[in-house]
PDB file of C-alpha atoms in Angstrom:
ATOM      1  CA  MET F  19    -141.303  -6.712  17.332  1.00 88.00           C
ATOM      2  CA  LYS F  20    -138.070  -4.113  17.856  1.00 89.00           C
ATOM      3  CA  LYS F  21    -135.724  -3.940  21.916  1.00 91.00           C
ATOM      4  CA  THR F  22    -132.781  -2.442  22.294  1.00 92.00           C
ATOM      5  CA  ILE F  23    -130.884  -4.160  25.728  1.00 90.00           C
ATOM      6  CA  ARG F  24    -128.615  -2.057  27.670  1.00 90.00           C
ATOM      7  CA  LEU F  25    -126.008  -3.276  29.672  1.00 88.00           C
ATOM      8  CA  GLU F  26    -124.982  -1.049  32.287  1.00 82.00           C
ATOM      9  CA  ALA F  27    -121.704  -1.240  34.262  1.00 77.00           C
ATOM     10  CA  ILE F  28    -119.894  -3.618  32.660  1.00 82.00           C
ATOM     11  CA  ASP F  29    -117.434  -4.255  30.237  1.00 86.00           C
ATOM     12  CA  PRO F  30    -119.855  -6.337  27.085  1.00 87.00           C
ATOM     13  CA  VAL F  31    -116.932  -8.522  26.036  1.00 89.00           C
ATOM     14  CA  GLU F  32    -117.496  -9.796  29.761  1.00 88.00           C
ATOM     15  CA  ILE F  33    -121.340 -11.358  28.547  1.00 89.00           C
ATOM     16  CA  TYR F  34    -120.629 -11.576  24.828  1.00 90.00           C
ATOM     17  CA  GLY F  35    -117.183 -13.639  25.887  1.00 89.00           C
ATOM     18  CA  ALA F  36    -114.633 -13.879  23.362  1.00 87.00           C
ATOM     19  CA  GLY F  37    -114.956 -13.588  19.907  1.00 88.00           C
ATOM     20  CA  ASN F  38    -118.832 -13.288  21.051  1.00 89.00           C
ATOM     21  CA  LYS F  39    -118.985 -16.921  21.596  1.00 90.00           C
ATOM     22  CA  ILE F  40    -121.191 -16.671  24.314  1.00 90.00           C
ATOM     23  CA  LEU F  41    -123.932 -14.714  22.349  1.00 91.00           C
ATOM     24  CA  GLU F  42    -123.682 -16.639  19.901  1.00 92.00           C
ATOM     25  CA  GLU F  43    -124.303 -19.752  21.906  1.00 90.00           C
ATOM     26  CA  PHE F  44    -127.339 -17.241  23.628  1.00 90.00           C
ATOM     27  CA  CYS F  45    -128.179 -16.460  20.250  1.00 92.00           C
ATOM     28  CA  ARG F  46    -129.276 -20.229  18.994  1.00 90.00           C
ATOM     29  CA  TYR F  47    -132.134 -20.755  21.333  1.00 90.00           C
ATOM     30  CA  TYR F  48    -133.863 -18.442  19.459  1.00 92.00           C
ATOM     31  CA  PRO F  49    -132.758 -19.232  15.583  1.00 91.00           C
ATOM     32  CA  ASP F  50    -136.138 -17.025  14.452  1.00 91.00           C
ATOM     33  CA  MET F  51    -135.202 -13.555  15.990  1.00 91.00           C
ATOM     34  CA  LYS F  52    -133.153 -11.307  14.813  1.00 93.00           C
ATOM     35  CA  VAL F  53    -130.177 -10.312  17.294  1.00 93.00           C
ATOM     36  CA  VAL F  54    -127.603  -7.378  16.557  1.00 92.00           C
ATOM     37  CA  ALA F  55    -124.534  -6.715  19.382  1.00 91.00           C
ATOM     38  CA  ARG F  56    -123.422  -3.115  18.878  1.00 89.00           C
ATOM     39  CA  GLY F  57    -121.450  -2.433  21.811  1.00 90.00           C
ATOM     40  CA  THR F  58    -122.989  -1.725  25.107  1.00 90.00           C
ATOM     41  CA  ASP F  59    -126.542  -2.312  22.797  1.00 92.00           C
ATOM     42  CA  ILE F  60    -128.588  -5.448  21.679  1.00 92.00           C
ATOM     43  CA  ILE F  61    -130.824  -5.117  19.096  1.00 93.00           C
ATOM     44  CA  LEU F  62    -133.963  -7.379  19.270  1.00 93.00           C
ATOM     45  CA  ASP F  63    -136.171  -8.139  16.308  1.00 93.00           C
ATOM     46  CA  GLY F  64    -138.635 -10.807  16.819  1.00 91.00           C
ATOM     47  CA  LYS F  65    -141.778 -12.229  18.353  1.00 92.00           C
ATOM     48  CA  PRO F  66    -142.965 -10.129  20.950  1.00 91.00           C
ATOM     49  CA  GLU F  67    -142.775 -13.637  23.299  1.00 92.00           C
ATOM     50  CA  GLN F  68    -139.564 -14.457  21.990  1.00 91.00           C
ATOM     51  CA  VAL F  69    -138.021 -11.097  22.940  1.00 91.00           C
ATOM     52  CA  GLU F  70    -139.835 -10.974  26.473  1.00 93.00           C
ATOM     53  CA  ASP F  71    -138.099 -15.009  26.962  1.00 92.00           C
ATOM     54  CA  PHE F  72    -134.823 -13.903  25.447  1.00 92.00           C
ATOM     55  CA  GLU F  73    -134.778 -10.052  27.852  1.00 91.00           C
ATOM     56  CA  THR F  74    -135.653 -12.404  30.534  1.00 91.00           C
ATOM     57  CA  LYS F  75    -133.171 -15.008  30.759  1.00 89.00           C
ATOM     58  CA  PHE F  76    -130.249 -12.405  29.516  1.00 90.00           C
ATOM     59  CA  ALA F  77    -131.245 -10.570  32.421  1.00 89.00           C
ATOM     60  CA  GLN F  78    -130.045 -13.882  34.071  1.00 87.00           C
ATOM     61  CA  LEU F  79    -126.897 -14.205  32.677  1.00 87.00           C
ATOM     62  CA  VAL F  80    -125.557 -10.985  33.614  1.00 86.00           C
ATOM     63  CA  GLU F  81    -126.761 -11.745  37.411  1.00 83.00           C
ATOM     64  CA  VAL F  82    -124.647 -14.774  36.838  1.00 81.00           C
ATOM     65  CA  ARG F  83    -121.500 -13.033  35.254  1.00 80.00           C
ATOM     66  CA  GLN F  84    -121.752 -10.596  38.326  1.00 73.00           C
ATOM     67  CA  HIS F  85    -121.124 -13.489  40.882  1.00 69.00           C
ATOM     68  CA  LYS F  86    -118.460 -15.177  38.911  1.00 68.00           C
ATOM     69  CA  THR F  87    -114.807 -14.871  37.166  1.00 63.00           C
ATOM     70  CA  LYS F  88    -116.436 -15.801  34.220  1.00 74.00           C
ATOM     71  CA  LEU F  89    -118.968 -17.313  31.727  1.00 81.00           C
ATOM     72  CA  THR F  90    -119.011 -20.522  29.726  1.00 80.00           C
ATOM     73  CA  LEU F  91    -121.426 -22.049  28.119  1.00 79.00           C
ATOM     74  CA  TYR F  92    -122.373 -23.987  30.499  1.00 73.00           C
ATOM     75  CA  ASP F  93    -123.632 -20.907  31.878  1.00 77.00           C
ATOM     76  CA  VAL F  94    -125.767 -20.489  28.723  1.00 83.00           C
ATOM     77  CA  GLU F  95    -126.510 -23.673  29.327  1.00 79.00           C
ATOM     78  CA  ASP F  96    -128.194 -24.072  32.232  1.00 76.00           C
ATOM     79  CA  ILE F  97    -130.122 -21.268  32.390  1.00 81.00           C
ATOM     80  CA  PHE F  98    -131.952 -22.448  29.410  1.00 79.00           C
ATOM     81  CA  ASP F  99    -132.166 -26.037  31.554  1.00 69.00           C
ATOM     82  CA  GLY F 100    -134.269 -24.178  33.646  1.00 65.00           C
ATOM     83  CA  GLU F 101    -130.912 -25.011  36.354  1.00 53.00           C
ATOM     84  CA  THR F 102    -130.008 -22.185  37.613  1.00 52.00           C
ATOM     85  CA  SER F 103    -130.277 -18.968  39.275  1.00 48.00           C
ATOM     86  CA  ALA F 104    -127.735 -16.227  39.943  1.00 47.00           C
ATOM     87  CA  ASP F 105    -129.408 -16.794  43.943  1.00 48.00           C
ATOM     88  CA  LYS F 106    -127.030 -20.043  43.824  1.00 53.00           C
ATOM     89  CA  PHE F 107    -124.115 -18.130  43.888  1.00 53.00           C
ATOM     90  CA  LYS F 108    -125.210 -16.250  47.156  1.00 56.00           C
ATOM     91  CA  LEU F 109    -124.264 -17.322  50.391  1.00 61.00           C
ATOM     92  CA  ASP F 110    -126.167 -15.371  53.646  1.00 58.00           C
ATOM     93  CA  GLY F 111    -126.130 -15.514  56.674  1.00 55.00           C
ATOM     94  CA  ASP F 112    -126.553 -19.461  57.455  1.00 64.00           C
ATOM     95  CA  ALA F 113    -127.054 -20.465  53.704  1.00 80.00           C
ATOM     96  CA  THR F 114    -126.096 -23.903  52.349  1.00 85.00           C
ATOM     97  CA  ILE F 115    -122.092 -23.745  51.463  1.00 90.00           C
ATOM     98  CA  VAL F 116    -122.708 -27.568  49.241  1.00 88.00           C
ATOM     99  CA  TYR F 117    -124.849 -30.351  50.018  1.00 87.00           C
ATOM    100  CA  ASN F 118    -123.235 -33.493  51.502  1.00 88.00           C
ATOM    101  CA  THR F 119    -123.233 -37.583  49.899  1.00 88.00           C
ATOM    102  CA  GLU F 120    -126.251 -37.940  52.044  1.00 86.00           C
ATOM    103  CA  GLY F 121    -127.733 -34.958  51.265  1.00 84.00           C
ATOM    104  CA  LYS F 122    -127.183 -32.885  54.745  1.00 87.00           C
ATOM    105  CA  PRO F 123    -126.447 -29.663  54.395  1.00 88.00           C
ATOM    106  CA  ILE F 124    -122.932 -28.198  55.055  1.00 91.00           C
ATOM    107  CA  LYS F 125    -123.368 -24.631  56.297  1.00 90.00           C
ATOM    108  CA  ALA F 126    -120.922 -22.066  58.301  1.00 91.00           C
ATOM    109  CA  ARG F 127    -121.620 -23.183  61.803  1.00 89.00           C
ATOM    110  CA  ASN F 128    -120.455 -19.669  63.465  1.00 91.00           C
ATOM    111  CA  ARG F 129    -119.799 -16.338  62.827  1.00 92.00           C
ATOM    112  CA  THR F 130    -115.792 -17.101  61.940  1.00 94.00           C
ATOM    113  CA  GLN F 131    -116.998 -19.350  59.783  1.00 94.00           C
ATOM    114  CA  GLN F 132    -119.193 -16.963  58.767  1.00 92.00           C
ATOM    115  CA  ASP F 133    -116.377 -14.833  58.352  1.00 94.00           C
ATOM    116  CA  MET F 134    -114.289 -16.703  56.110  1.00 95.00           C
ATOM    117  CA  VAL F 135    -117.584 -17.409  53.827  1.00 93.00           C
ATOM    118  CA  LYS F 136    -118.459 -13.642  52.880  1.00 92.00           C
ATOM    119  CA  ALA F 137    -113.888 -13.008  52.684  1.00 93.00           C
ATOM    120  CA  TYR F 138    -114.437 -16.077  50.329  1.00 93.00           C
ATOM    121  CA  PHE F 139    -116.355 -13.989  47.236  1.00 88.00           C
ATOM    122  CA  GLU F 140    -115.081 -10.606  48.321  1.00 88.00           C
ATOM    123  CA  ASN F 141    -111.081 -11.689  47.864  1.00 93.00           C
ATOM    124  CA  ASP F 142    -108.934 -13.767  45.719  1.00 94.00           C
ATOM    125  CA  LEU F 143    -106.316 -14.583  48.856  1.00 97.00           C
ATOM    126  CA  ILE F 144    -107.620 -16.170  51.821  1.00 97.00           C
ATOM    127  CA  PHE F 145    -105.303 -16.904  55.048  1.00 98.00           C
ATOM    128  CA  ALA F 146    -107.557 -18.720  57.841  1.00 97.00           C
ATOM    129  CA  LEU F 147    -105.898 -19.171  60.953  1.00 97.00           C
ATOM    130  CA  GLY F 148    -106.475 -21.272  64.125  1.00 94.00           C
ATOM    131  CA  PRO F 149    -106.624 -24.142  65.918  1.00 92.00           C
ATOM    132  CA  ALA F 150    -107.080 -28.099  64.740  1.00 87.00           C
ATOM    133  CA  GLY F 151    -110.766 -28.052  65.014  1.00 90.00           C
ATOM    134  CA  THR F 152    -112.214 -24.990  64.560  1.00 93.00           C
ATOM    135  CA  GLY F 153    -113.945 -26.357  60.156  1.00 93.00           C
ATOM    136  CA  LYS F 154    -111.510 -23.835  58.496  1.00 95.00           C
ATOM    137  CA  THR F 155    -109.898 -26.206  56.511  1.00 94.00           C
ATOM    138  CA  TYR F 156    -113.311 -27.852  55.734  1.00 95.00           C
ATOM    139  CA  ILE F 157    -115.178 -24.822  55.020  1.00 96.00           C
ATOM    140  CA  ALA F 158    -112.293 -24.240  52.561  1.00 96.00           C
ATOM    141  CA  ILE F 159    -113.358 -27.502  50.381  1.00 96.00           C
ATOM    142  CA  ALA F 160    -116.421 -27.267  51.011  1.00 95.00           C
ATOM    143  CA  LEU F 161    -116.253 -23.623  48.937  1.00 95.00           C
ATOM    144  CA  ALA F 162    -114.283 -25.242  46.399  1.00 95.00           C
ATOM    145  CA  VAL F 163    -116.958 -28.062  45.924  1.00 94.00           C
ATOM    146  CA  ARG F 164    -119.321 -25.442  45.479  1.00 91.00           C
ATOM    147  CA  ALA F 165    -117.607 -23.649  42.810  1.00 90.00           C
ATOM    148  CA  LEU F 166    -116.399 -26.638  40.718  1.00 90.00           C
ATOM    149  CA  LYS F 167    -120.263 -27.812  40.897  1.00 86.00           C
ATOM    150  CA  ASN F 168    -121.227 -24.374  39.822  1.00 82.00           C
ATOM    151  CA  ARG F 169    -118.451 -24.352  36.766  1.00 80.00           C
ATOM    152  CA  GLU F 170    -117.080 -21.019  38.488  1.00 83.00           C
ATOM    153  CA  ILE F 171    -113.492 -22.913  37.765  1.00 89.00           C
ATOM    154  CA  LYS F 172    -112.529 -26.055  36.319  1.00 90.00           C
ATOM    155  CA  ARG F 173    -110.632 -27.773  38.899  1.00 94.00           C
ATOM    156  CA  ILE F 174    -109.627 -28.071  42.718  1.00 96.00           C
ATOM    157  CA  ILE F 175    -105.902 -27.855  44.142  1.00 95.00           C
ATOM    158  CA  LEU F 176    -104.808 -29.379  47.567  1.00 93.00           C
ATOM    159  CA  THR F 177    -101.712 -29.537  48.938  1.00 91.00           C
ATOM    160  CA  ARG F 178    -100.321 -30.195  52.310  1.00 88.00           C
ATOM    161  CA  PRO F 179     -95.796 -29.817  52.661  1.00 86.00           C
ATOM    162  CA  ALA F 180     -94.936 -32.666  53.130  1.00 75.00           C
ATOM    163  CA  VAL F 181     -93.170 -32.141  56.918  1.00 67.00           C
ATOM    164  CA  GLU F 182     -92.178 -35.144  59.618  1.00 51.00           C
ATOM    165  CA  ALA F 183     -94.521 -35.552  62.373  1.00 44.00           C
ATOM    166  CA  GLY F 184     -92.933 -38.200  64.664  1.00 41.00           C
ATOM    167  CA  GLU F 185     -92.150 -40.940  61.337  1.00 40.00           C
ATOM    168  CA  ARG F 186     -89.582 -40.245  59.157  1.00 45.00           C
ATOM    169  CA  LEU F 187     -90.611 -40.550  55.363  1.00 47.00           C
ATOM    170  CA  GLY F 188     -87.827 -42.430  54.704  1.00 50.00           C
ATOM    171  CA  PHE F 189     -88.900 -45.260  57.146  1.00 46.00           C
ATOM    172  CA  LEU F 190     -92.165 -45.373  56.240  1.00 46.00           C
ATOM    173  CA  PRO F 191     -92.840 -48.803  54.000  1.00 51.00           C
ATOM    174  CA  GLY F 192     -94.034 -48.387  50.296  1.00 55.00           C
ATOM    175  CA  ASP F 193     -93.315 -46.082  47.013  1.00 52.00           C
ATOM    176  CA  LEU F 194     -93.658 -42.320  47.930  1.00 52.00           C
ATOM    177  CA  LYS F 195     -97.563 -41.996  46.828  1.00 57.00           C
ATOM    178  CA  ASP F 196     -97.987 -44.802  49.417  1.00 63.00           C
ATOM    179  CA  LYS F 197     -95.207 -42.780  51.861  1.00 59.00           C
ATOM    180  CA  LEU F 198     -97.057 -39.496  51.312  1.00 65.00           C
ATOM    181  CA  ASP F 199    -100.994 -40.483  51.348  1.00 71.00           C
ATOM    182  CA  PRO F 200    -100.860 -40.120  54.828  1.00 74.00           C
ATOM    183  CA  TYR F 201    -100.212 -36.114  54.933  1.00 71.00           C
ATOM    184  CA  LEU F 202    -103.226 -35.545  52.341  1.00 79.00           C
ATOM    185  CA  GLN F 203    -105.731 -38.117  53.893  1.00 84.00           C
ATOM    186  CA  PRO F 204    -107.797 -35.347  55.449  1.00 84.00           C
ATOM    187  CA  LEU F 205    -108.307 -33.634  52.359  1.00 88.00           C
ATOM    188  CA  TYR F 206    -109.214 -37.346  51.210  1.00 89.00           C
ATOM    189  CA  ASP F 207    -111.362 -37.198  54.023  1.00 92.00           C
ATOM    190  CA  ALA F 208    -113.203 -34.035  53.167  1.00 92.00           C
ATOM    191  CA  LEU F 209    -113.770 -34.441  50.112  1.00 94.00           C
ATOM    192  CA  GLY F 210    -115.213 -37.829  50.604  1.00 93.00           C
ATOM    193  CA  ASP F 211    -117.743 -36.363  52.680  1.00 93.00           C
ATOM    194  CA  MET F 212    -118.780 -33.975  49.633  1.00 93.00           C
ATOM    195  CA  ILE F 213    -118.723 -35.744  46.903  1.00 92.00           C
ATOM    196  CA  PRO F 214    -119.491 -39.365  45.728  1.00 90.00           C
ATOM    197  CA  SER F 215    -116.381 -41.922  46.020  1.00 90.00           C
ATOM    198  CA  ARG F 216    -117.207 -43.462  41.929  1.00 90.00           C
ATOM    199  CA  ARG F 217    -117.348 -39.361  41.270  1.00 90.00           C
ATOM    200  CA  LEU F 218    -114.124 -37.920  43.022  1.00 92.00           C
ATOM    201  CA  GLN F 219    -112.241 -41.135  42.188  1.00 91.00           C
ATOM    202  CA  GLU F 220    -113.376 -39.855  38.463  1.00 92.00           C
ATOM    203  CA  PHE F 221    -112.279 -36.598  39.282  1.00 92.00           C
ATOM    204  CA  ILE F 222    -109.254 -37.641  40.477  1.00 91.00           C
ATOM    205  CA  GLN F 223    -108.418 -39.887  37.784  1.00 92.00           C
ATOM    206  CA  GLU F 224    -108.522 -36.546  34.801  1.00 92.00           C
ATOM    207  CA  GLY F 225    -107.396 -34.141  36.780  1.00 92.00           C
ATOM    208  CA  THR F 226    -110.178 -31.848  37.575  1.00 94.00           C
ATOM    209  CA  ILE F 227    -109.370 -32.794  41.549  1.00 94.00           C
ATOM    210  CA  GLN F 228    -105.695 -32.659  42.784  1.00 92.00           C
ATOM    211  CA  ILE F 229    -104.389 -33.782  45.504  1.00 87.00           C
ATOM    212  CA  ALA F 230    -100.283 -33.111  46.144  1.00 83.00           C
ATOM    213  CA  PRO F 231     -97.624 -31.825  48.016  1.00 84.00           C
ATOM    214  CA  LEU F 232     -96.364 -28.192  48.105  1.00 88.00           C
ATOM    215  CA  ALA F 233     -93.128 -29.746  46.680  1.00 84.00           C
ATOM    216  CA  TYR F 234     -95.371 -30.266  43.866  1.00 85.00           C
ATOM    217  CA  MET F 235     -97.179 -26.827  42.920  1.00 89.00           C
ATOM    218  CA  ARG F 236     -93.312 -25.257  42.252  1.00 87.00           C
ATOM    219  CA  GLY F 237     -93.074 -24.434  38.501  1.00 88.00           C
ATOM    220  CA  ARG F 238     -96.922 -24.351  37.564  1.00 90.00           C
ATOM    221  CA  THR F 239     -99.533 -21.543  37.241  1.00 88.00           C
ATOM    222  CA  LEU F 240    -102.871 -22.693  38.261  1.00 91.00           C
ATOM    223  CA  ASP F 241    -105.582 -20.523  36.317  1.00 91.00           C
ATOM    224  CA  ARG F 242    -109.394 -20.953  37.221  1.00 90.00           C
ATOM    225  CA  ALA F 243    -109.112 -22.948  39.558  1.00 94.00           C
ATOM    226  CA  CYS F 244    -109.280 -23.163  43.594  1.00 96.00           C
ATOM    227  CA  VAL F 245    -106.126 -23.579  45.744  1.00 97.00           C
ATOM    228  CA  ILE F 246    -105.908 -24.960  49.375  1.00 96.00           C
ATOM    229  CA  LEU F 247    -102.125 -25.186  51.231  1.00 96.00           C
ATOM    230  CA  ASP F 248    -103.193 -26.862  54.241  1.00 94.00           C
ATOM    231  CA  GLU F 249    -100.851 -26.822  57.455  1.00 93.00           C
ATOM    232  CA  ALA F 250     -98.671 -23.799  55.606  1.00 95.00           C
ATOM    233  CA  GLN F 251     -97.654 -23.397  59.534  1.00 95.00           C
ATOM    234  CA  ASN F 252     -94.689 -25.648  57.724  1.00 92.00           C
ATOM    235  CA  THR F 253     -94.004 -23.725  55.085  1.00 94.00           C
ATOM    236  CA  ASN F 254     -91.303 -21.378  55.198  1.00 94.00           C
ATOM    237  CA  LEU F 255     -91.345 -18.293  53.652  1.00 95.00           C
ATOM    238  CA  GLY F 256     -89.748 -19.246  50.607  1.00 95.00           C
ATOM    239  CA  GLN F 257     -91.453 -21.903  50.164  1.00 94.00           C
ATOM    240  CA  LEU F 258     -95.036 -19.795  51.246  1.00 96.00           C
ATOM    241  CA  LYS F 259     -93.979 -17.363  48.385  1.00 96.00           C
ATOM    242  CA  MET F 260     -93.639 -19.886  46.063  1.00 95.00           C
ATOM    243  CA  PHE F 261     -97.105 -21.507  46.603  1.00 95.00           C
ATOM    244  CA  LEU F 262     -98.829 -17.440  46.050  1.00 96.00           C
ATOM    245  CA  THR F 263     -96.583 -17.436  43.148  1.00 95.00           C
ATOM    246  CA  ARG F 264     -98.556 -19.801  41.037  1.00 94.00           C
ATOM    247  CA  MET F 265    -101.937 -17.267  41.095  1.00 94.00           C
ATOM    248  CA  GLY F 266    -102.932 -17.190  37.683  1.00 91.00           C
ATOM    249  CA  CYS F 267    -105.713 -15.766  36.375  1.00 86.00           C
ATOM    250  CA  ASN F 268    -109.784 -16.501  37.755  1.00 84.00           C
ATOM    251  CA  ALA F 269    -107.784 -18.232  40.766  1.00 92.00           C
ATOM    252  CA  LYS F 270    -108.650 -18.085  44.387  1.00 95.00           C
ATOM    253  CA  PHE F 271    -106.266 -19.058  47.018  1.00 97.00           C
ATOM    254  CA  ILE F 272    -106.759 -20.415  50.523  1.00 97.00           C
ATOM    255  CA  VAL F 273    -104.145 -20.979  53.360  1.00 98.00           C
ATOM    256  CA  THR F 274    -105.018 -22.573  56.720  1.00 97.00           C
ATOM    257  CA  GLY F 275    -102.988 -22.924  59.319  1.00 95.00           C
ATOM    258  CA  ASP F 276    -102.333 -23.323  63.054  1.00 94.00           C
ATOM    259  CA  ALA F 277     -98.993 -21.522  64.070  1.00 91.00           C
ATOM    260  CA  SER F 278     -99.220 -22.873  67.837  1.00 88.00           C
ATOM    261  CA  GLN F 279     -99.080 -26.813  65.644  1.00 89.00           C
ATOM    262  CA  VAL F 280     -94.868 -25.955  63.608  1.00 91.00           C
ATOM    263  CA  ASP F 281     -93.960 -29.314  62.888  1.00 86.00           C
ATOM    264  CA  LEU F 282     -90.762 -28.153  61.397  1.00 87.00           C
ATOM    265  CA  PRO F 283     -87.559 -29.096  62.970  1.00 85.00           C
ATOM    266  CA  ASN F 284     -87.088 -25.132  64.181  1.00 89.00           C
ATOM    267  CA  ARG F 285     -90.611 -23.604  64.696  1.00 89.00           C
ATOM    268  CA  ASN F 286     -88.911 -20.056  63.999  1.00 91.00           C
ATOM    269  CA  ASP F 287     -88.191 -21.513  59.931  1.00 91.00           C
ATOM    270  CA  SER F 288     -92.585 -21.320  60.238  1.00 94.00           C
ATOM    271  CA  GLY F 289     -92.746 -18.847  57.818  1.00 94.00           C
ATOM    272  CA  LEU F 290     -96.194 -18.551  57.783  1.00 96.00           C
ATOM    273  CA  LEU F 291     -97.081 -14.712  60.000  1.00 96.00           C
ATOM    274  CA  ARG F 292     -94.330 -13.379  58.643  1.00 96.00           C
ATOM    275  CA  GLY F 293     -96.005 -14.450  55.159  1.00 96.00           C
ATOM    276  CA  ILE F 294     -99.368 -12.681  56.393  1.00 97.00           C
ATOM    277  CA  SER F 295     -97.360  -9.816  57.853  1.00 96.00           C
ATOM    278  CA  LEU F 296     -96.150  -8.659  54.366  1.00 97.00           C
ATOM    279  CA  VAL F 297     -99.462  -8.845  52.208  1.00 96.00           C
ATOM    280  CA  LYS F 298    -102.022  -8.844  54.654  1.00 95.00           C
ATOM    281  CA  ASP F 299    -102.352  -4.831  53.684  1.00 95.00           C
ATOM    282  CA  ILE F 300    -102.712  -5.834  49.492  1.00 95.00           C
ATOM    283  CA  LYS F 301    -105.506  -5.350  48.526  1.00 93.00           C
ATOM    284  CA  GLY F 302    -107.482  -8.884  47.575  1.00 93.00           C
ATOM    285  CA  VAL F 303    -106.071 -10.461  50.643  1.00 96.00           C
ATOM    286  CA  SER F 304    -108.161 -11.425  53.419  1.00 97.00           C
ATOM    287  CA  VAL F 305    -107.118 -12.581  57.164  1.00 97.00           C
ATOM    288  CA  ILE F 306    -109.544 -14.948  59.618  1.00 97.00           C
ATOM    289  CA  GLU F 307    -108.455 -15.197  62.628  1.00 96.00           C
ATOM    290  CA  PHE F 308    -110.312 -19.050  64.570  1.00 95.00           C
ATOM    291  CA  THR F 309    -110.128 -18.878  68.256  1.00 92.00           C
ATOM    292  CA  ASN F 310    -110.572 -22.114  70.647  1.00 88.00           C
ATOM    293  CA  GLU F 311    -114.311 -20.443  71.274  1.00 88.00           C
ATOM    294  CA  ASP F 312    -114.642 -21.545  67.470  1.00 89.00           C
ATOM    295  CA  ILE F 313    -114.085 -25.488  67.472  1.00 86.00           C
ATOM    296  CA  VAL F 314    -116.910 -27.715  66.187  1.00 80.00           C
ATOM    297  CA  ARG F 315    -115.350 -30.849  66.763  1.00 73.00           C
ATOM    298  CA  HIS F 316    -116.055 -33.054  69.744  1.00 69.00           C
ATOM    299  CA  PRO F 317    -116.633 -30.318  73.486  1.00 71.00           C
ATOM    300  CA  LEU F 318    -113.591 -32.552  74.346  1.00 80.00           C
ATOM    301  CA  VAL F 319    -111.303 -30.885  71.599  1.00 73.00           C
ATOM    302  CA  SER F 320    -111.567 -27.489  72.781  1.00 70.00           C
ATOM    303  CA  LYS F 321    -110.845 -27.872  76.530  1.00 78.00           C
ATOM    304  CA  ILE F 322    -107.697 -29.832  75.425  1.00 81.00           C
ATOM    305  CA  VAL F 323    -106.752 -27.402  73.344  1.00 73.00           C
ATOM    306  CA  LYS F 324    -107.101 -25.009  76.080  1.00 76.00           C
ATOM    307  CA  ALA F 325    -104.527 -26.782  78.279  1.00 81.00           C
ATOM    308  CA  PHE F 326    -101.795 -27.387  76.550  1.00 78.00           C
ATOM    309  CA  ASP F 327    -102.244 -23.510  75.769  1.00 74.00           C
ATOM    310  CA  ASN F 328    -101.706 -23.015  79.254  1.00 76.00           C
ATOM    311  CA  ASN F 329     -99.107 -25.692  79.474  1.00 71.00           C
ATOM    312  CA  LYS F 330     -96.550 -23.140  77.707  1.00 61.00           C
ATOM    313  CA  GLY F 331     -94.513 -25.403  76.744  1.00 58.00           C
ATOM    314  CA  GLU F 332     -94.055 -26.854  80.589  1.00 58.00           C
ATOM    315  CA  THR F 333     -92.698 -30.723  80.899  1.00 49.00           C
ATOM    316  CA  LEU F 334     -94.932 -32.101  83.536  1.00 49.00           C
ATOM    317  CA  PRO F 335     -95.068 -35.543  85.235  1.00 49.00           C
ATOM    318  CA  LEU F 336     -97.263 -38.798  84.320  1.00 43.00           C
TER     319      LEU F 336
END
């Protein structure tokens, strides 16, 4: 039986892979069938059941590509192992982003979180702004873990500016890692909710997951990665530019921050809002703004935030 499959509205290289490696791997599962690729046409010649199966699975591969930045050999393997479908790349409404280590689903818990998830799939650079407790960092890390598990990216990079907040680094005990780890602990905590401890340590040791201060980002080009800058209100404009220009091919960048919690000695040095104003109108950039109504921590947190906001910087007697 002969049949021709035609690729519509997509560059064949995106499906065949560089040097036709993806297509060759796909065809390896059909050793008794003749497959010839000519531009957008794939000509099949084999038994009817093989041709039909090839067409079905190849359609799955094309669908997966529409929800990923790049196909890999693992995607072909997953299709034939029956472990993948295009649905796992879609997130609509209250769909599960990822499961935590106890098997419970992590989902967007309000409309703004849903907007952030939607923005992630439609843009390569997302700014998520808002008060503490809105889950902006947690959702960002959940999206990164999901992308890693789906092999959409090859690594997760999490970073924060190491800014003194009541304590001076030089006076803290231990070596440099010991001094910096407290700044990065919230990122470890979120990852620990989603990845078993032993596997997380393996990811960190092999460099699949990297957690480092912002200064360590200088000079790097970050390809095929989900990169999250947390506490971005504590960066100046130059540091923010340095971070954003690390973006490489097939990368997703998420910047989270709370403009009301600047820990810099001079609050006016914060470059977050100024940086956003410069890039917000660029295609591929999305800005998501959380409010006090989006706080998902303990109910008291929302009331505490409102109380401090209403204080307007006044000094109150104890």
